[in-house]
Amino acid sequence: MPTNSPLRFVIVGGVAAGASAAARARRLSEAASITLLERGPDVSFANCGLPYFIGGEIKQRDALAVQTPQTLKALLALDVRTSTEVTAIDRAAKRVQVRNLSSGTTETLPYDKLLLAPGAVPLRPPLPGIDDPRVFTLRSLGDMDRIKAAAAGASRVAVIGAGFIGLEMAEQFVHLGKQVTLVELTAQVLPPLDQPMTRLVEDELRKHRVDLVLGDSVAAFEAGDALTCRLASGRAVTADLVVLSIGVRPDTVLARDAGLTLGKRGHIHVNGFMQTSDPDIYAAGDAIETEDFVTHEVATVPLGGPANRQGRLVADHIFRPAETKPYPGALGTAIVRVFDAAAGLTGWSEKRLCAAGRGYRTVTVNDNHHAGYFPGAKGILLKLLWDPTDGRVLGAQVSGLAGVDKRLDVIATAITGGLTIDDLAQLELAYAPPFGAAKDIVNLAGFAACNTRDGLVVPIDALPDDPAVQILDVRPPALVQAHPLPRVGAINIPLGALRARLGELDRTRPVVTVCALGKTAYFAARILAQNGFRVSALTGGIRAHFDPRSPAKLPTP
Amino acid sequence: MPTNSPLRFVIVGGVAAGASAAARARRLSEAASITLLERGPDVSFANCGLPYFIGGEIKQRDALAVQTPQTLKALLALDVRTSTEVTAIDRAAKRVQVRNLSSGTTETLPYDKLLLAPGAVPLRPPLPGIDDPRVFTLRSLGDMDRIKAAAAGASRVAVIGAGFIGLEMAEQFVHLGKQVTLVELTAQVLPPLDQPMTRLVEDELRKHRVDLVLGDSVAAFEAGDALTCRLASGRAVTADLVVLSIGVRPDTVLARDAGLTLGKRGHIHVNGFMQTSDPDIYAAGDAIETEDFVTHEVATVPLGGPANRQGRLVADHIFRPAETKPYPGALGTAIVRVFDAAAGLTGWSEKRLCAAGRGYRTVTVNDNHHAGYFPGAKGILLKLLWDPTDGRVLGAQVSGLAGVDKRLDVIATAITGGLTIDDLAQLELAYAPPFGAAKDIVNLAGFAACNTRDGLVVPIDALPDDPAVQILDVRPPALVQAHPLPRVGAINIPLGALRARLGELDRTRPVVTVCALGKTAYFAARILAQNGFRVSALTGGIRAHFDPRSPAKLPTP
């Protein structure tokens, strides 16, 4: 480029990454020519808010328009062009071919730096009947409007896919008074999480009369007065409206046609500064593959937070390359609210660690979201995973009725800082009765992890079937009677009586201790271990494994 | 000690640190003889909950008894002795002299390891009239009961001292329908915080009709039908009940008499394993001085969380010394709820950094506690302090109407991990509309800090008085009219018009940009700086400095 001309920065895609890049670019250069090209009619809208407008929880559609083409022009002096598609990139000439979708006219725009932020497209597999107009996917404000209009006349809704967006849609359709069926291919909701951690959400869905169909999938859509979703199992689900939320694929045809390097699954490959294989072409957001923060392996994280920060980083690298630090990689931190419950994860799950063949250890702990003696304390469940070689935290999953986001954020920050399980045990978090506990559940997870590492307790993930194993339920007898363990043959000795009644146990046979939350079982296991028993404790207790609302004590009469 | 005898562990003080040490010790050793000596009638009670029982927010007194002597005996096989005072330590013979306060009998108890967890005593300065029975301090369940009983017949209450406990008491007395006067020596509530960060809490107190008397103190109490608090200013505050919450002093007479090393302010000095100058005597909790996490200087942090974890560490070091990691030092993380607001801090404040002569930089940012487009978004204000030499986070203060605890915890974890302002900018926190934002306020603080470090913006802490400085208010004119800047002579050019109206500003004179939250002022400052102006931006905006509820935009009609 001629050195005295202002830099021409062309951005393809005007939502999260694209709009962030444009805004940051303008802060860094009043002189640059910044052009924002968006295929759809809207820019910089709050796509994470779409389900909530459909369900009426967000009442004003305007609230979703974070910026409009007009405000972007006024505040940032951008050349914003909506309904404008980029059809080709001429890398040699550094030009993009642009078509106005309203007028059909085409033109050529030169660039010095180009950002591809095209996002991802909801999957629509080629199933029989998929083109029925009652089968929707949700990506744009237009999709949102169409689903909202269709929902007005629908009484039965099927949501296909119980990932984050599927759960948000199911919740919002219940808010609208619809009869909701939620179909999920895997045996659980929220496939990125490890299974016991999703029980509370599943329970919450059923409590709100969502018909939860797990381990099944749609084979075909059959048109009629209503639409019949024929499932792989043979079951038929009748619906007036179907929302498909089974995943996304990166929208990378343009990048591929331009010869840019793509990853195995079609994502645009970028370096730490979001540069594609052509250093003058950047890419950011849902369409790229980035690095995993922990392992530095390739990762794809189609989430709004990373997209926004990646877009910002692109502008930094264009205008201040020497001062720009590379993208640190993604943790995949994500959360969803489902009625009164929430669940989420950060970093690695057990299933990912297993699949990758990486060593790990794990504990699951229950507690209240703030001091139990303060009114309104709600249950929370935290699963922690760490590296046995150095104690570093690898990931966590949290579910509960309050305070879930806080613990995910603390552990995301801990992973970012390379903290170990010993550090978690000593974290000094904010405590006043309305907000936390003297020993927060994050501290408890650190304690439990250190106890496991140090051999003070052997956690076990499930009750063994081996009849030689003695199952010892250490809850108070009245609680056992009110909430029996869902298996026969357990011995009940409450913790307070255990030392006196050790003779009732067979020292030659292994023992598994069980309680409501997992803590008392650990206490009992310590007593038994020091008395020569081979003992393990059910991690997370009955609440984690059998009943997410299992009480820790009986209500005071 | 004879090698085959069980270890004798004697603990003086049975609340936070003492009870934690006893519980952990029993998990580590079924064989040990563990004796818990408590001067008061109660052990292991939730002392942070006392104000809330007085105010009736906690309804059941039993809820505060985390454990009783009976449950501790049953569950932990402890020898628990309440109403039992330790009168002397014979370090040479390794014995403590014990007096039963009920029976008056004395005896001698041998120890192998001793833990002093005596806590701290509320200050009661020798003011005239201080011994009036209507002047209370709050430490024990007994104090709580006495205040609750006195409150039943009181209509006017004076709380002296607006620290964390004073604020909790003021709030709870308002809940009880009392007419509350809160007197604080310094010019602000929450003296550990930097002043602008306390405005929301002060506003919230006034909104709830607390008579807030700042910069004043009690000189004398004058008895009459009611009690008159004569203030240093001469003002008289009439009350039926007074609660003094002006600080605590460590309860360390026993330690001093035993010749243990004390710090300058009378706290028991310990090493990283909580050992006093006598390695067989440990100390933990409010009575000790420990290390500051950031500087490793001596610090005193009389808070429940650290006390609990220190007590646990003592047991670890006694029973598993080789495996025990030293206490990492304290951050002083603390929070208080005041009606609908909350405020707190972690790490170093600006006033402490100034007093210590340490270099620092700071920014203050406003945002919503979750996505602004999602219903229920509440304002939050975050002040970040970092080390200019390496960008490491030194501390933060947060105030707001929701989500305060989460941000304090994230930054406490960030400090623990040695994270920098660049790391905060990239933190990947949990985002779904009900829980966060694509760019959380912690990210925004990181952005703002990096922009400051990199010279992209010059933040300013207050509007300068110099008439040569042009004050540029960049809010929309209608908003300026509805919520004028509390000073005359500001120029109003809304951001969207600024590029076109630069000619209205004098390029030879400096400019300070101002807006509601601080963000638009930064945007404006970027435009001006790139156009050759000398410009700084008011950090935190009008909301931080003048009106904690200053709106960012006018309500939609």
CSV table of C-alpha atoms in Angstrom, one decimal, chain B residues 15-18 47-48 116-122 139 165 248-252 265-268 283-290 299-308 310:
chain,number,residue,atom,x,y,z
B,15,VAL,CA,-14.7,-21.0,67.3
B,16,ALA,CA,-13.3,-20.7,63.8
B,17,ALA,CA,-9.6,-21.6,63.8
B,18,GLY,CA,-9.8,-23.8,66.9
B,47,ASN,CA,-20.0,-15.5,64.5
B,48,CYS,CA,-20.4,-13.9,61.1
B,116,LEU,CA,-3.8,-20.6,70.6
B,117,ALA,CA,-6.9,-19.5,68.8
B,118,PRO,CA,-8.2,-16.9,71.2
B,119,GLY,CA,-9.6,-14.5,68.6
B,120,ALA,CA,-10.0,-10.8,69.0
B,121,VAL,CA,-11.9,-8.5,71.4
B,122,PRO,CA,-14.0,-5.6,70.2
B,139,ARG,CA,-18.5,-10.9,69.8
B,165,ILE,CA,-19.8,-5.2,61.1
B,248,VAL,CA,-10.9,-5.3,67.5
B,249,ARG,CA,-7.7,-6.0,69.4
B,250,PRO,CA,-6.1,-9.5,69.5
B,251,ASP,CA,-6.9,-11.4,72.7
B,252,THR,CA,-3.2,-12.2,73.4
B,265,ARG,CA,0.3,-4.2,67.6
B,266,GLY,CA,0.1,-7.1,70.0
B,267,HIS,CA,-0.7,-9.9,67.6
B,268,ILE,CA,0.9,-13.3,68.0
B,283,ALA,CA,-1.6,-19.8,66.8
B,284,ALA,CA,-4.3,-19.0,64.2
B,285,GLY,CA,-7.2,-16.7,63.5
B,286,ASP,CA,-7.9,-13.2,64.5
B,287,ALA,CA,-5.1,-13.1,67.2
B,288,ILE,CA,-2.2,-13.6,64.9
B,289,GLU,CA,-0.2,-11.5,62.4
B,290,THR,CA,0.4,-13.3,59.2
B,299,ALA,CA,-0.5,-8.3,57.8
B,300,THR,CA,-3.4,-8.8,60.2
B,301,VAL,CA,-6.6,-10.1,58.7
B,302,PRO,CA,-9.2,-10.8,61.4
B,303,LEU,CA,-11.6,-12.7,59.0
B,304,GLY,CA,-13.5,-16.0,59.2
B,305,GLY,CA,-12.2,-17.6,56.0
B,306,PRO,CA,-8.5,-17.2,56.8
B,307,ALA,CA,-9.1,-18.3,60.4
B,308,ASN,CA,-10.7,-21.5,59.3
B,310,GLN,CA,-5.2,-21.5,59.2
